[in-house]
PDB file of C-alpha atoms and ligand atoms in Angstrom:
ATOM      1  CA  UNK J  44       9.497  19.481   5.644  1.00 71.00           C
ATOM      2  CA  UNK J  45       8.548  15.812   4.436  1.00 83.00           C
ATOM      3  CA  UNK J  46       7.945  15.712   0.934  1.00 95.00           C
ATOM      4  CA  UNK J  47       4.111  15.754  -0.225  1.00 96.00           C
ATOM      5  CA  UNK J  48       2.832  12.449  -1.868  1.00 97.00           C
ATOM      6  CA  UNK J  49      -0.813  14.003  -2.252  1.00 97.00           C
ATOM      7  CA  UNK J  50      -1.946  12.985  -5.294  1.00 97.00           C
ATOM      8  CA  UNK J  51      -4.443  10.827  -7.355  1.00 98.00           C
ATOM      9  CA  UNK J  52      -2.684   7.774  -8.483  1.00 98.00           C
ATOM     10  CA  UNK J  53      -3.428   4.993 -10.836  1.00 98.00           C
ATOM     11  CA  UNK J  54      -1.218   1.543 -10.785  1.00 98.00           C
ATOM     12  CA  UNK J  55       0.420   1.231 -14.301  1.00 98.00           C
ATOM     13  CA  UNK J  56       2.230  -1.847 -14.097  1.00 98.00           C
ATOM     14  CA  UNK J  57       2.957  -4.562 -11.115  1.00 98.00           C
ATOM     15  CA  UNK J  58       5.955  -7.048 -10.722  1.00 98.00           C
ATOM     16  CA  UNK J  59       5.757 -10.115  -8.222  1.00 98.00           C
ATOM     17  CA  UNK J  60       2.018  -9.110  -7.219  1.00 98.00           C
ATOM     18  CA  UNK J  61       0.979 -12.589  -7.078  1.00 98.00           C
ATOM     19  CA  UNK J  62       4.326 -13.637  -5.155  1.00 98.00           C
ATOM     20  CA  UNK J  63       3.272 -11.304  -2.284  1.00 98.00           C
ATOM     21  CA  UNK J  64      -0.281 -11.876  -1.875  1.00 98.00           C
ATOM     22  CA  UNK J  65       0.306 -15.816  -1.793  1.00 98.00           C
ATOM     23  CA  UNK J  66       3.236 -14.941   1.047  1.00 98.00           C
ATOM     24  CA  UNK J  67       0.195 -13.273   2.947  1.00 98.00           C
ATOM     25  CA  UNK J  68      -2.077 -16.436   2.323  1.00 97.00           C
ATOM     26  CA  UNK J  69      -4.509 -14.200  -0.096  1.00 98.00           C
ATOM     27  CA  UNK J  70      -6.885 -16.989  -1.141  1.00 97.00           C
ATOM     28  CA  UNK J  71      -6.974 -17.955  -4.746  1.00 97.00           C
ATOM     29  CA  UNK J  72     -10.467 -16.470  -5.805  1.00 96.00           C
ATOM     30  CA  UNK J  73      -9.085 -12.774  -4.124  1.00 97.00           C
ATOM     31  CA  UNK J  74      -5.835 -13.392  -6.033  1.00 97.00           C
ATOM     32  CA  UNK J  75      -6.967 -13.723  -9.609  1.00 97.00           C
ATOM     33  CA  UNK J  76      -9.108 -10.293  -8.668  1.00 96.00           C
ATOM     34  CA  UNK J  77      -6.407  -8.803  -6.931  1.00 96.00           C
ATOM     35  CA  UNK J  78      -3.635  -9.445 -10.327  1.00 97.00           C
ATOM     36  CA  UNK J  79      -6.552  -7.870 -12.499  1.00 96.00           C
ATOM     37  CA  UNK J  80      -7.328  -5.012 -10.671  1.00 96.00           C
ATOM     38  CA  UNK J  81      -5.812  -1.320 -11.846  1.00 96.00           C
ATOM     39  CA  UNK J  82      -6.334   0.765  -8.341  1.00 97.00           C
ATOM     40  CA  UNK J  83      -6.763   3.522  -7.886  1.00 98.00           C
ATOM     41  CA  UNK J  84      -4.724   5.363  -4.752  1.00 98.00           C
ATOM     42  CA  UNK J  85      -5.838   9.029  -3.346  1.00 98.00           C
ATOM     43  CA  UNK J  86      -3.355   9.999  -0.947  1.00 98.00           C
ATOM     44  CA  UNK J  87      -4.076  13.368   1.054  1.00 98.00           C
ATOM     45  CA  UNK J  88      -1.140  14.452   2.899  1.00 98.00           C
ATOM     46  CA  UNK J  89      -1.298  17.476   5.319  1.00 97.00           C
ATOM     47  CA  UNK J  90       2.155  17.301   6.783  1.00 93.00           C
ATOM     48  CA  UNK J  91       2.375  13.857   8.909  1.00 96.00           C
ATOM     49  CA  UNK J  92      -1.080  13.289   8.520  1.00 98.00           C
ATOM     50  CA  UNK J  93      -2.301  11.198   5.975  1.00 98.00           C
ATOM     51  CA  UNK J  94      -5.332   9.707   4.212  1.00 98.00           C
ATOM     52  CA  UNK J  95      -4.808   7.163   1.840  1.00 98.00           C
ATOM     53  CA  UNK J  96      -7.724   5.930  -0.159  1.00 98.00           C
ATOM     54  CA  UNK J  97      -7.500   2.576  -2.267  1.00 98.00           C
ATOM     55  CA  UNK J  98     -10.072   1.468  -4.775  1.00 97.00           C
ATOM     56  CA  UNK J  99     -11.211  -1.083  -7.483  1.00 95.00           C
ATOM     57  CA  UNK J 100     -13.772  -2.714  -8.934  1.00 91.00           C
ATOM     58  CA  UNK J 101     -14.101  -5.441  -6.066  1.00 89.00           C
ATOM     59  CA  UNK J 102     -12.751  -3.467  -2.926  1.00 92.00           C
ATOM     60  CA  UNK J 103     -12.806   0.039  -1.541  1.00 96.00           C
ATOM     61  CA  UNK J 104      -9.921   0.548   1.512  1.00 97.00           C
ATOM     62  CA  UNK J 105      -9.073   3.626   3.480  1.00 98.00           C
ATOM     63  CA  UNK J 106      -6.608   4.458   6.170  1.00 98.00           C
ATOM     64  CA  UNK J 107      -5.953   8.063   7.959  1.00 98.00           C
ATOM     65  CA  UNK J 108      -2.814   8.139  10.171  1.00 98.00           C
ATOM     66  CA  UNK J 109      -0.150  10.388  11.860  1.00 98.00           C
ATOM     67  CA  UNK J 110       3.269   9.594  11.252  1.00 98.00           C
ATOM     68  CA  UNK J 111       4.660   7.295  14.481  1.00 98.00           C
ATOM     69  CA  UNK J 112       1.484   6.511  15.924  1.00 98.00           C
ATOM     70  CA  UNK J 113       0.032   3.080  15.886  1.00 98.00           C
ATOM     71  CA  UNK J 114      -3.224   3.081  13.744  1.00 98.00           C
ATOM     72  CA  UNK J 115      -6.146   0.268  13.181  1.00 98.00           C
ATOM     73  CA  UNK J 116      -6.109  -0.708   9.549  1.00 97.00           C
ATOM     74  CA  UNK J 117      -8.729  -3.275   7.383  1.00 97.00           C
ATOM     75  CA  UNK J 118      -6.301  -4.751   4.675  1.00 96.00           C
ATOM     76  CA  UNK J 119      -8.261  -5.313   1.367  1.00 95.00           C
ATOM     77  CA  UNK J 120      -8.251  -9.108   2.166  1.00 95.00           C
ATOM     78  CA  UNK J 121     -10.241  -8.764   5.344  1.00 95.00           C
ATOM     79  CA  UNK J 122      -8.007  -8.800   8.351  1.00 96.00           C
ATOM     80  CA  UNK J 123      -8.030  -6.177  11.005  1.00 97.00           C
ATOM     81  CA  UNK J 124      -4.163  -5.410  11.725  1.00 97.00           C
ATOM     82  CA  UNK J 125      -2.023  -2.589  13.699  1.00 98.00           C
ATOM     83  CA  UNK J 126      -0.103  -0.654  11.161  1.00 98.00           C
ATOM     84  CA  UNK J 127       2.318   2.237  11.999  1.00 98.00           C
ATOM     85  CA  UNK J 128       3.928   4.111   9.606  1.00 98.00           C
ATOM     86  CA  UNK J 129       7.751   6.008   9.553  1.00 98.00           C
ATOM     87  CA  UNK J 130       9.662   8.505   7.301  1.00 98.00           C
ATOM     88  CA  UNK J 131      12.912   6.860   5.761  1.00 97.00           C
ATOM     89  CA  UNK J 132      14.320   9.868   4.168  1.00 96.00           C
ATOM     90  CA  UNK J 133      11.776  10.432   1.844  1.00 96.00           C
ATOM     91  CA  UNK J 134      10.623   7.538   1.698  1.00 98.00           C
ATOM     92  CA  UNK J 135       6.973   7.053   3.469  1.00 98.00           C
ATOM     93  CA  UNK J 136       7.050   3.333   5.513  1.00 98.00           C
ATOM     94  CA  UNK J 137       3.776   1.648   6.345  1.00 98.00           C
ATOM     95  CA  UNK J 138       4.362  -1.122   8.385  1.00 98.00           C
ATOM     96  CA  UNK J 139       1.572  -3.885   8.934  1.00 98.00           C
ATOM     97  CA  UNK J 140       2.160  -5.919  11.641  1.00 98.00           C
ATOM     98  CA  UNK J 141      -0.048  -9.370  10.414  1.00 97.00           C
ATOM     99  CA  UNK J 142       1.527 -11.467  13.323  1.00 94.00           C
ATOM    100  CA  UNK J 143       2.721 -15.029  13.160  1.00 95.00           C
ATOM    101  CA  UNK J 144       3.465 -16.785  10.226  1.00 95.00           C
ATOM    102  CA  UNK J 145       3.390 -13.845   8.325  1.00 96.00           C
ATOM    103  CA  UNK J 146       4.890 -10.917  10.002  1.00 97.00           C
ATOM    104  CA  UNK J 147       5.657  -7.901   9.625  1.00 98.00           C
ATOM    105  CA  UNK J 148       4.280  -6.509   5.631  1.00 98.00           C
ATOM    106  CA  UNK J 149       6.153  -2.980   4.405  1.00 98.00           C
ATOM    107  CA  UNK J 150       4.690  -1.153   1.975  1.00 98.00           C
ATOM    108  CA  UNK J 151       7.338   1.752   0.905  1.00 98.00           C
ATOM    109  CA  UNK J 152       6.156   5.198  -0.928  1.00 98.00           C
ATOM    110  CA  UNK J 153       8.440   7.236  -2.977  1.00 98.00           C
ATOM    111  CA  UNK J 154       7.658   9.629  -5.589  1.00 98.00           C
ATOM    112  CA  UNK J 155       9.996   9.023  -8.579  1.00 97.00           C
ATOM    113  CA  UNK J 156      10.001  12.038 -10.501  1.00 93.00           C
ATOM    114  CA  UNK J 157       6.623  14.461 -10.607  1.00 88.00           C
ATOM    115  CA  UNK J 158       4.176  12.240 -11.774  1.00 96.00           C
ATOM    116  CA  UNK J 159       5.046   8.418 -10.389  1.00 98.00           C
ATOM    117  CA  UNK J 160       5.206   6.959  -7.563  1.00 98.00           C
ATOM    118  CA  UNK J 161       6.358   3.392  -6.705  1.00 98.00           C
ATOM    119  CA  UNK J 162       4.868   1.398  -4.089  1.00 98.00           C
ATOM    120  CA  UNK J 163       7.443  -1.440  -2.864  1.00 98.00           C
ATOM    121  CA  UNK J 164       5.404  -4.363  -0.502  1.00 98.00           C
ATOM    122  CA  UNK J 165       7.866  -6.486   1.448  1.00 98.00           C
ATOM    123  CA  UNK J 166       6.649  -9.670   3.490  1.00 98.00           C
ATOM    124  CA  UNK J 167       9.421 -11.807   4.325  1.00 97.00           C
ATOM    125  CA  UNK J 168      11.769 -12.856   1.456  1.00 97.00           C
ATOM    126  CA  UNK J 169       9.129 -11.804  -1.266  1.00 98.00           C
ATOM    127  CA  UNK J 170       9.346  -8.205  -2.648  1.00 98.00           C
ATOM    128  CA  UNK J 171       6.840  -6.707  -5.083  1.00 98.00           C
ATOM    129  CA  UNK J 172       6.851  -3.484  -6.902  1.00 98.00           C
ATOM    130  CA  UNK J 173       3.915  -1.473  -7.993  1.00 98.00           C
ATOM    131  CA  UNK J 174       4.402   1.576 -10.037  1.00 98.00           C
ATOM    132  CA  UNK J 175       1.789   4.365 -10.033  1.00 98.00           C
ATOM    133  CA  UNK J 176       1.251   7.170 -12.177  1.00 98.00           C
ATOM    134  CA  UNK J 177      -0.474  10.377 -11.471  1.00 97.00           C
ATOM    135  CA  UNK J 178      -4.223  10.895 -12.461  1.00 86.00           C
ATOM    136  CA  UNK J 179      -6.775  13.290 -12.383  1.00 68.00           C
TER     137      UNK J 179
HETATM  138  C1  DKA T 208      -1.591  -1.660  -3.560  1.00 87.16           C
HETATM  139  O1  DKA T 208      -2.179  -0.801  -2.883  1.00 87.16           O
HETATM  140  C2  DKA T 208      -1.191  -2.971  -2.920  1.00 87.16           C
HETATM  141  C3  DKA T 208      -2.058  -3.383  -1.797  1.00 87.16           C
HETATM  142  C4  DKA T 208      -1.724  -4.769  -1.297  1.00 87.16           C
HETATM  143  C5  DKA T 208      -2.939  -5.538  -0.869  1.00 87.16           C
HETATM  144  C6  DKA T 208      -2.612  -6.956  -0.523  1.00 87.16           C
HETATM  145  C7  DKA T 208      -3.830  -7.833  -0.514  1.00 87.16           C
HETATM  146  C8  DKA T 208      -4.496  -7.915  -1.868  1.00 87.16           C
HETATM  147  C9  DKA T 208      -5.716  -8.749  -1.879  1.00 87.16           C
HETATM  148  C10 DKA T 208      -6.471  -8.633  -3.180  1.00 87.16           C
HETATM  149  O2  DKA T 208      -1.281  -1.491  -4.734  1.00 87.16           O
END
């Protein structure tokens, strides 16, 4: 059984945020938004099924995907990308395929604990973390 990562979750704190979203050429006006907003991730798990629903004040995303199959996905700055995503473990992998310069983007799920979850982005050589707590 995969473990669940259902949940309402609200980002508490961020490290490198502005790192990664410069690696994926997020212009400047998006970026100062993007390093203010506090979103706010629902994640409805049924299994290997998943719906994960992102918002903020400036930008509303939503993705619903079964575990190994390729999926369409809208990133929250605008480009339309093939995303698949794996188990590692426990670990739930989203992997964006942005194409050339940019690559392959991970974004890495794992609860730590009953009421966090951290949220690790990859592109390239820049990591960020993002550490969620549970809300209502
Ligand atoms: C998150 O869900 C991170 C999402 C990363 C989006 C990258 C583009 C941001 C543009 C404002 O916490």
């Amino acid at each position: 059984m995969p473990v669940d990562l259902s949940g309402t979750w609200k980002l508490d704190s961020s490290e490198n945020f502005e790192e990664f979203m410069k690696k994926l050429e997020v212009n400047m006006a998006l970026r100062k938004m993007g390093a203010l907003a506090k979103p706010t991730t629902e994640i409805t798990q049924t299994g290997d099924h998943f719906v994960i629903k992102t918002s903020t004040t400036f930008k509303n995303t939503a993705v619903e995907f079964d575990i190994g199959q390729e999926f369409d996905e809208k990133t929250a700055d605008d480009k339309e990308v093939k995303s698949v995503a794996t188990w590692d473990g426990d670990k739930l992998v989203v992997t964006q395929k942005r194409g050339p310069p940019i690559g392959d983007v991970l974004y890495i799920r794992e609860l730590q604990g009953d009421d966090a979850l951290l949220l690790t982005c990859t592109a390239g050589d820049v990591v960020c973390k993002r550490h969620y707590k549970k809300g209502k």
